[in-house]
Structures are given as C-alpha cells and as structure tokens.
C-alpha cells in the first residue's frame, strides 16, 4: 500500500484534534473533569499542529493536575505502575513552551522514579522496566543531562541483550536488587500480564512498551551524532561503549521483534513503533504500519478508539494527533537531529 503522503497524515491529525473540540478543547467540558489522562497529551498535540497559544492554554489547564501525577487517574496504568508518565509529557510540553516552573515540577516528580545507581527507570513499587527506563532517557534528553540519558540507555541495551535475539516473549520488568526478570503475579498483580512481557504470537500485546524505548534510543543517537564527535562532558567515562551505532542497533532489535509479532498490524498500541520505524528509516515497516493505523480512525468522528472508555479514547486520540503531525517532520529530519516530542 505504501507510506501515506504527509498531507494525508496531517489531515488525519487535524481530524483527530477536531474530534476533541467538544471535549478537552472545550473550557466548559474540561472544568468538569479532574482526570489527568484527559489532558496531559494535549499540549504537545496542539503544538505539533502549530497552535502554540492553544498549547499554552492546554498546559495551564494541565498544570494543576501534575503534582499528583497519575495517582488519581481512572487509567489503571497511570494510577499503579506509571504515575510519573503524565509528568514526562508535562516536562516535554514545558520545555517546548519555555515554561520553567512546569519543567521543574515535572522533573522533580520524575526524579523519584530514577534509580541513580543503574540509571533504570522505576515503576511504582520499586521494580524497573523498559518503559519507565525509556522515560528516564527522555527526561535526560529534555533537560540536557546527557550523562543521565546515556546511563539509562545502557540499561535498555542491557535488557535487550538479556532477552536475546531469538526470544518469543520479550521480558519488560526486572528487580533492581537481583537483576532477575519479574513476571506477572497472577491475581495479585495490579496490572495485566501485557505490562510484564510482549509475547510474539499472542494478540492484544502492548507494542508501545518496546516502541518507546526504541524511539528514545534513536533520539539519543541523533543527539550524539549532532555533537559531531565532541566530548559530552557529563557522560560517564565507563559508558564510552554507548555509541550512536550501538544505540541504533538496539532500536533495530526492538523493531525486529515487533515486526515478528503475528498480530502486530491493525493494533493501536503499535503507534510508537510506527513512529520509530520512520525515525529509523525503515520504509518497509512504516509503509505497512501507517495505513493500518489510519484505518483505525473513526470515519465519522475522527477519534482513535480503544473500545474501553471515553477517557482512553481521548487519551489515544490526542497521542495519535501528535504522532501524525510529527511524522512528516521526523521523516524530513532523517540524518539530522530528531526529537521525539517536538
């Protein structure tokens, strides 16, 4: 089918944002909602659409929700393992819009989920996982602390190597103390098994759990290459092996695993993998993924529905609006500095 043209992606993004006009973009509607999941992706989605003043207003609406992160959200992922994830988007939006106060608050919240010894990102409860560690790489990049980003990236590379090239179930979570994989604990677990591993041959997997780590590895590689060989002063000397080539190889391994999954296409949780395919210059994978994602957009309403709730629908529609606008810019930036969020 081929990769959709930029104009097609941008029209789909505009339709997604238009679908939000009567909900999160409505002042009257938003005043009656308290859940951070309605709001935290909207500032960057608006900014990507060139609506800077609306993005600032959306960030101002989001800011009161950030001190508690996702703890009070009805979204099970945000209120259990990843209460810091909304603050990563808040940090990115604050950085893009020059809001130092919001940046500081979000960075402080995120710091509680950073294991300084290993660089790993933590989930609520103290274990580490791929997604939370990717958030720490992104945090380092957004704040200009490249040393922290490199150390956290080395943890992602460690986890990729531990899983091995022939794994059929990609393990996501590990113990900080023993560095052994942490599996799903059945009925005692707060989250479903899909948050602990990505199974190659099982439907309903959360491919973004690998797509986001791949994205930040490529962004860090791009930042390091843009330095044109200059010594990065805050990168620890014992992490010299973390080179752009090594980072790109790690991202390629994650993309290859996702591509091997039998139920990969026509899955909304593959959106970050689709973005990563563009960043990596994998035109064949991008050409298969993006048409299938566009097919998931409601032809009448413009939303991207997960079938769960209006909360999840708004959350995912705002995220898709961002990526649909970002992809043309990322495609144009190939070989130059590539930023995931803006």
Short mmCIF file of C-alpha atoms in Angstrom, two decimals:
data_model
loop_
_atom_site.label_atom_id
_atom_site.label_comp_id
_atom_site.label_asym_id
_atom_site.label_seq_id
_atom_site.Cartn_x
_atom_site.Cartn_y
_atom_site.Cartn_z
CA UNK A 1 0.00 0.00 0.00
CA UNK A 2 2.90 2.34 0.70
CA UNK A 3 3.61 5.07 3.21
CA UNK A 4 0.85 7.71 3.22
CA UNK A 5 1.83 11.15 1.97
CA UNK A 6 2.46 13.88 4.51
CA UNK A 7 -0.77 15.67 3.58
CA UNK A 8 -2.78 12.52 4.35
CA UNK A 9 -1.19 12.20 7.78
CA UNK A 10 -1.73 15.86 8.55
CA UNK A 11 -5.39 15.72 7.55
CA UNK A 12 -5.88 12.73 9.84
CA UNK A 13 -4.17 14.64 12.66
CA UNK A 14 -6.41 17.66 12.12
CA UNK A 15 -9.49 15.43 12.15
CA UNK A 16 -8.32 13.90 15.44
CA UNK A 17 -7.91 17.34 17.01
CA UNK A 18 -11.26 18.45 15.63
CA UNK A 19 -12.81 15.43 17.35
CA UNK A 20 -11.53 16.80 20.65
CA UNK A 21 -13.06 20.26 20.17
CA UNK A 22 -16.23 19.33 22.08
CA UNK A 23 -14.37 17.60 24.93
CA UNK A 24 -10.91 18.51 26.22
CA UNK A 25 -10.68 21.58 23.97
CA UNK A 26 -13.94 22.90 25.41
CA UNK A 27 -13.40 25.05 28.51
CA UNK A 28 -16.86 24.20 29.83
CA UNK A 29 -16.33 20.44 29.39
CA UNK A 30 -12.80 20.49 30.82
CA UNK A 31 -13.82 22.34 34.01
CA UNK A 32 -15.95 19.35 35.00
CA UNK A 33 -13.15 16.80 34.56
CA UNK A 34 -10.37 16.04 37.03
CA UNK A 35 -8.56 13.08 35.48
CA UNK A 36 -5.07 13.95 34.26
CA UNK A 37 -5.37 11.36 31.47
CA UNK A 38 -7.81 13.65 29.67
CA UNK A 39 -5.29 16.47 29.48
CA UNK A 40 -1.61 15.56 29.59
CA UNK A 41 -1.06 14.74 25.91
CA UNK A 42 -3.00 17.70 24.55
CA UNK A 43 -0.38 20.50 24.82
CA UNK A 44 2.11 18.68 22.59
CA UNK A 45 -0.61 17.63 20.14
CA UNK A 46 -1.67 21.25 19.75
CA UNK A 47 1.92 22.46 19.49
CA UNK A 48 2.62 19.96 16.70
CA UNK A 49 -0.38 21.38 14.85
CA UNK A 50 1.10 24.89 15.07
CA UNK A 51 -1.44 26.05 17.64
CA UNK A 52 1.04 27.49 20.14
CA UNK A 53 -1.38 29.74 22.04
CA UNK A 54 -3.85 26.86 22.42
CA UNK A 55 -0.97 24.64 23.57
CA UNK A 56 -0.07 27.17 26.28
CA UNK A 57 -3.69 27.27 27.43
CA UNK A 58 -3.82 23.46 27.49
CA UNK A 59 -0.61 23.34 29.54
CA UNK A 60 -2.08 25.84 32.01
CA UNK A 61 -5.12 23.58 32.33
CA UNK A 62 -2.88 20.55 32.86
CA UNK A 63 -0.55 22.10 35.44
CA UNK A 64 -2.86 21.80 38.49
CA UNK A 65 -3.09 18.04 37.89
CA UNK A 66 0.66 17.39 37.70
CA UNK A 67 1.63 17.41 41.42
CA UNK A 68 -0.21 14.10 41.88
CA UNK A 69 0.84 12.61 38.56
CA UNK A 70 -1.41 9.78 37.55
CA UNK A 71 -2.29 8.54 41.03
CA UNK A 72 -5.89 9.77 40.86
CA UNK A 73 -6.47 8.72 37.25
CA UNK A 74 -9.01 6.07 36.33
CA UNK A 75 -6.43 4.70 33.88
CA UNK A 76 -5.01 1.58 35.55
CA UNK A 77 -1.53 2.03 34.12
CA UNK A 78 -1.24 5.63 35.30
CA UNK A 79 -2.65 5.01 38.79
CA UNK A 80 -0.50 1.94 39.52
CA UNK A 81 2.85 1.46 37.77
CA UNK A 82 3.34 4.72 35.86
CA UNK A 83 2.03 7.71 37.84
CA UNK A 84 5.08 9.62 36.56
CA UNK A 85 4.24 9.21 32.87
CA UNK A 86 1.95 12.30 32.70
CA UNK A 87 4.83 14.32 34.14
CA UNK A 88 7.13 13.23 31.30
CA UNK A 89 4.66 14.74 28.82
CA UNK A 90 4.37 17.78 31.06
CA UNK A 91 8.16 18.13 31.06
CA UNK A 92 8.26 17.88 27.26
CA UNK A 93 5.48 20.44 26.87
CA UNK A 94 7.07 22.78 29.42
CA UNK A 95 10.40 22.51 27.61
CA UNK A 96 8.85 23.20 24.22
CA UNK A 97 6.86 26.17 25.51
CA UNK A 98 9.57 27.61 27.75
CA UNK A 99 7.63 27.07 30.98
CA UNK A 100 10.44 26.69 33.53
CA UNK A 101 8.10 26.27 36.50
CA UNK A 102 6.29 23.32 34.93
CA UNK A 103 9.60 21.81 33.84
CA UNK A 104 10.92 21.97 37.40
CA UNK A 105 7.81 20.41 38.96
CA UNK A 106 7.71 17.58 36.44
CA UNK A 107 11.43 16.88 36.68
CA UNK A 108 11.16 16.70 40.47
CA UNK A 109 8.31 14.19 40.23
CA UNK A 110 10.18 12.06 37.70
CA UNK A 111 13.31 12.02 39.87
CA UNK A 112 11.52 9.78 42.38
CA UNK A 113 11.39 7.04 39.73
CA UNK A 114 15.05 7.17 38.73
CA UNK A 115 17.49 4.61 40.12
CA UNK A 116 20.68 6.66 40.28
CA UNK A 117 22.87 3.57 40.73
CA UNK A 118 21.92 1.82 37.49
CA UNK A 119 20.09 4.52 35.54
CA UNK A 120 16.97 2.38 35.33
CA UNK A 121 13.51 3.86 35.46
CA UNK A 122 11.29 2.53 38.21
CA UNK A 123 7.63 1.61 38.31
CA UNK A 124 5.57 2.29 41.41
CA UNK A 125 6.62 -0.41 43.88
CA UNK A 126 10.34 -0.34 43.11
CA UNK A 127 10.94 -2.67 40.16
CA UNK A 128 12.43 -1.39 36.92
CA UNK A 129 11.10 -1.86 33.41
CA UNK A 130 11.76 -0.95 29.81
CA UNK A 131 9.05 1.71 29.53
CA UNK A 132 9.99 3.54 32.73
CA UNK A 133 13.68 3.41 31.78
CA UNK A 134 12.85 4.89 28.38
CA UNK A 135 11.13 7.71 30.27
CA UNK A 136 14.40 8.38 32.11
CA UNK A 137 16.32 8.53 28.82
CA UNK A 138 13.75 11.02 27.56
CA UNK A 139 13.97 13.02 30.80
CA UNK A 140 17.74 13.31 30.42
CA UNK A 141 17.37 14.45 26.83
CA UNK A 142 14.69 17.01 27.64
CA UNK A 143 16.70 18.54 30.50
CA UNK A 144 20.03 18.43 28.68
CA UNK A 145 21.52 15.95 31.18
CA UNK A 146 23.00 13.69 28.52
CA UNK A 147 25.05 11.73 31.03
CA UNK A 148 21.87 10.53 32.71
CA UNK A 149 20.32 9.75 29.34
CA UNK A 150 23.34 7.64 28.33
CA UNK A 151 23.39 5.69 31.60
CA UNK A 152 19.66 4.97 31.34
CA UNK A 153 20.08 3.97 27.69
CA UNK A 154 22.75 1.49 28.75
CA UNK A 155 20.13 -0.19 30.95
CA UNK A 156 17.83 -0.52 27.95
CA UNK A 157 20.67 -2.07 25.95
CA UNK A 158 21.36 -4.43 28.86
CA UNK A 159 17.71 -5.56 28.91
CA UNK A 160 17.67 -6.03 25.14
CA UNK A 161 20.79 -8.19 25.32
CA UNK A 162 19.37 -10.20 28.25
CA UNK A 163 16.26 -11.03 26.25
CA UNK A 164 18.33 -12.36 23.37
CA UNK A 165 17.78 -12.25 19.63
CA UNK A 166 15.60 -15.38 19.50
CA UNK A 167 13.20 -14.74 22.35
CA UNK A 168 9.49 -15.32 21.71
CA UNK A 169 8.40 -13.45 24.84
CA UNK A 170 10.20 -10.16 25.42
CA UNK A 171 10.56 -9.58 29.17
CA UNK A 172 9.96 -6.00 30.29
CA UNK A 173 10.39 -5.85 34.07
CA UNK A 174 13.27 -6.70 36.36
CA UNK A 175 14.27 -6.48 40.02
CA UNK A 176 16.64 -3.64 40.84
CA UNK A 177 18.30 -5.70 43.56
CA UNK A 178 18.73 -9.12 41.89
CA UNK A 179 18.50 -8.05 38.22
CA UNK A 180 16.24 -11.04 37.54
CA UNK A 181 13.08 -10.79 35.47
CA UNK A 182 9.89 -10.05 37.35
CA UNK A 183 6.95 -11.98 35.97
CA UNK A 184 3.22 -11.48 36.21
CA UNK A 185 1.97 -12.43 39.67
CA UNK A 186 -1.46 -13.66 38.61
CA UNK A 187 -4.41 -12.36 40.58
CA UNK A 188 -2.12 -10.47 42.96
CA UNK A 189 -0.79 -8.28 40.15
CA UNK A 190 -2.23 -4.78 39.77
CA UNK A 191 -1.67 -4.80 36.01
CA UNK A 192 -2.36 -7.43 33.32
CA UNK A 193 0.40 -9.66 32.01
CA UNK A 194 0.87 -7.46 28.92
CA UNK A 195 2.70 -4.94 31.13
CA UNK A 196 5.29 -7.57 32.09
CA UNK A 197 6.19 -9.01 28.69
CA UNK A 198 5.39 -8.77 24.99
CA UNK A 199 4.51 -12.18 23.53
CA UNK A 200 5.29 -12.63 19.87
CA UNK A 201 2.40 -14.92 18.98
CA UNK A 202 -0.35 -13.63 21.28
CA UNK A 203 -2.92 -10.97 20.29
CA UNK A 204 -3.51 -7.83 22.35
CA UNK A 205 0.10 -7.02 23.20
CA UNK A 206 1.25 -3.51 24.19
CA UNK A 207 3.81 -2.91 21.45
CA UNK A 208 4.45 0.64 22.69
CA UNK A 209 6.26 -0.92 25.65
CA UNK A 210 9.05 -1.63 23.14
CA UNK A 211 8.31 1.18 20.68
CA UNK A 212 9.01 3.94 23.19
CA UNK A 213 12.42 2.54 24.22
CA UNK A 214 13.34 2.24 20.54
CA UNK A 215 12.30 5.87 19.94
CA UNK A 216 14.46 7.28 22.71
CA UNK A 217 17.47 5.18 21.69
CA UNK A 218 17.22 6.72 18.22
CA UNK A 219 16.74 10.22 19.60
CA UNK A 220 19.82 9.86 21.81
CA UNK A 221 21.83 8.50 18.85
CA UNK A 222 20.75 11.54 16.85
CA UNK A 223 21.78 13.94 19.63
CA UNK A 224 25.17 12.26 19.96
CA UNK A 225 25.75 12.38 16.21
CA UNK A 226 24.75 16.04 16.10
CA UNK A 227 27.59 16.76 18.54
CA UNK A 228 29.95 15.83 15.66
CA UNK A 229 32.30 13.83 17.83
CA UNK A 230 32.62 16.41 20.59
CA UNK A 231 33.21 15.05 24.08
CA UNK A 232 29.98 15.24 26.04
CA UNK A 233 31.17 16.45 29.46
CA UNK A 234 28.59 14.73 31.67
CA UNK A 235 28.74 11.27 30.04
CA UNK A 236 30.48 8.85 32.44
CA UNK A 237 33.76 7.52 31.09
CA UNK A 238 32.73 3.93 31.77
CA UNK A 239 29.86 4.34 29.29
CA UNK A 240 32.05 5.08 26.27
CA UNK A 241 30.67 1.94 24.62
CA UNK A 242 27.26 3.63 24.26
CA UNK A 243 27.76 4.96 20.76
CA UNK A 244 25.21 6.06 18.16
CA UNK A 245 25.83 2.83 16.27
CA UNK A 246 25.16 0.71 19.35
CA UNK A 247 22.01 2.69 20.14
CA UNK A 248 20.70 2.26 16.60
CA UNK A 249 21.40 -1.46 16.73
CA UNK A 250 19.41 -1.74 19.95
CA UNK A 251 16.48 0.12 18.43
CA UNK A 252 16.64 -2.10 15.34
CA UNK A 253 16.46 -5.21 17.52
CA UNK A 254 13.31 -3.92 19.21
CA UNK A 255 11.74 -3.08 15.85
CA UNK A 256 12.66 -6.52 14.52
CA UNK A 257 10.97 -8.23 17.46
CA UNK A 258 7.80 -6.18 17.00
CA UNK A 259 7.83 -6.88 13.28
CA UNK A 260 7.98 -10.60 14.01
CA UNK A 261 4.78 -10.48 16.06
CA UNK A 262 1.90 -12.16 14.26
CA UNK A 263 -0.77 -9.73 15.49
CA UNK A 264 1.23 -6.57 15.04
CA UNK A 265 -0.66 -4.79 12.28
CA UNK A 266 -4.02 -3.04 12.87
CA UNK A 267 -3.11 -2.56 16.52
CA UNK A 268 -3.37 0.93 18.02
CA UNK A 269 -0.71 0.13 20.67
CA UNK A 270 1.76 -0.08 17.78
CA UNK A 271 1.69 3.72 17.27
CA UNK A 272 5.08 4.38 18.86
CA UNK A 273 6.60 1.53 16.85
CA UNK A 274 5.26 3.18 13.70
CA UNK A 275 6.90 6.47 14.70
CA UNK A 276 10.14 4.64 15.42
CA UNK A 277 10.06 2.97 12.00
CA UNK A 278 10.06 6.45 10.42
CA UNK A 279 12.89 7.60 12.70
CA UNK A 280 14.92 4.51 11.81
CA UNK A 281 14.35 4.93 8.08
CA UNK A 282 12.65 1.53 7.91
CA UNK A 283 10.43 2.44 4.99
CA UNK A 284 9.03 -1.06 4.51
CA UNK A 285 7.82 -1.33 8.10
CA UNK A 286 6.48 2.23 8.13
CA UNK A 287 4.62 1.58 4.88
CA UNK A 288 2.84 -1.39 6.45
CA UNK A 289 2.09 0.19 9.81
CA UNK A 290 0.82 3.67 8.99
CA UNK A 291 -2.00 2.66 6.61
CA UNK A 292 -3.20 0.13 9.19
CA UNK A 293 -3.18 2.78 11.92
CA UNK A 294 -5.04 5.28 9.75
CA UNK A 295 -7.68 2.62 9.14
CA UNK A 296 -8.41 2.65 12.89
CA UNK A 297 -9.57 6.28 12.82
CA UNK A 298 -13.33 6.59 13.10
CA UNK A 299 -14.50 7.72 9.67
CA UNK A 300 -17.20 9.99 11.09
CA UNK A 301 -15.87 11.23 14.42
CA UNK A 302 -12.13 11.30 13.74
CA UNK A 303 -11.25 9.59 17.02
CA UNK A 304 -8.95 6.64 17.62
CA UNK A 305 -10.94 4.38 19.91
CA UNK A 306 -9.68 1.57 22.08
CA UNK A 307 -13.21 0.44 22.90
CA UNK A 308 -12.68 0.87 26.64
CA UNK A 309 -13.91 4.32 27.70
CA UNK A 310 -14.09 7.96 26.66
CA UNK A 311 -11.00 8.51 28.85
CA UNK A 312 -8.92 6.06 26.83
CA UNK A 313 -10.38 7.30 23.57
CA UNK A 314 -9.42 10.91 24.30
CA UNK A 315 -6.01 9.86 25.60
CA UNK A 316 -5.20 7.84 22.47
CA UNK A 317 -6.73 10.34 20.04
CA UNK A 318 -4.58 13.14 21.44
CA UNK A 319 -1.48 10.97 21.18
CA UNK A 320 -2.25 9.98 17.60
CA UNK A 321 -2.81 13.63 16.71
CA UNK A 322 0.72 14.34 17.92
CA UNK A 323 2.41 11.48 16.06
CA UNK A 324 0.50 12.11 12.83
CA UNK A 325 1.80 15.69 12.82
CA UNK A 326 5.31 14.70 13.95
CA UNK A 327 5.94 12.01 11.33
CA UNK A 328 6.43 14.39 8.37
CA UNK A 329 8.92 16.41 10.43
CA UNK A 330 10.76 13.27 11.56
CA UNK A 331 10.88 11.97 8.02
CA UNK A 332 12.37 15.26 6.84
CA UNK A 333 14.92 15.22 9.67
CA UNK A 334 16.42 11.85 8.76
CA UNK A 335 20.20 12.14 9.06
CA UNK A 336 19.90 15.21 11.28
CA UNK A 337 18.75 15.94 14.82
CA UNK A 338 15.49 14.10 15.56
CA UNK A 339 13.37 14.89 18.62
CA UNK A 340 10.51 12.59 19.54
CA UNK A 341 8.07 15.05 21.11
CA UNK A 342 8.72 18.39 19.34
#
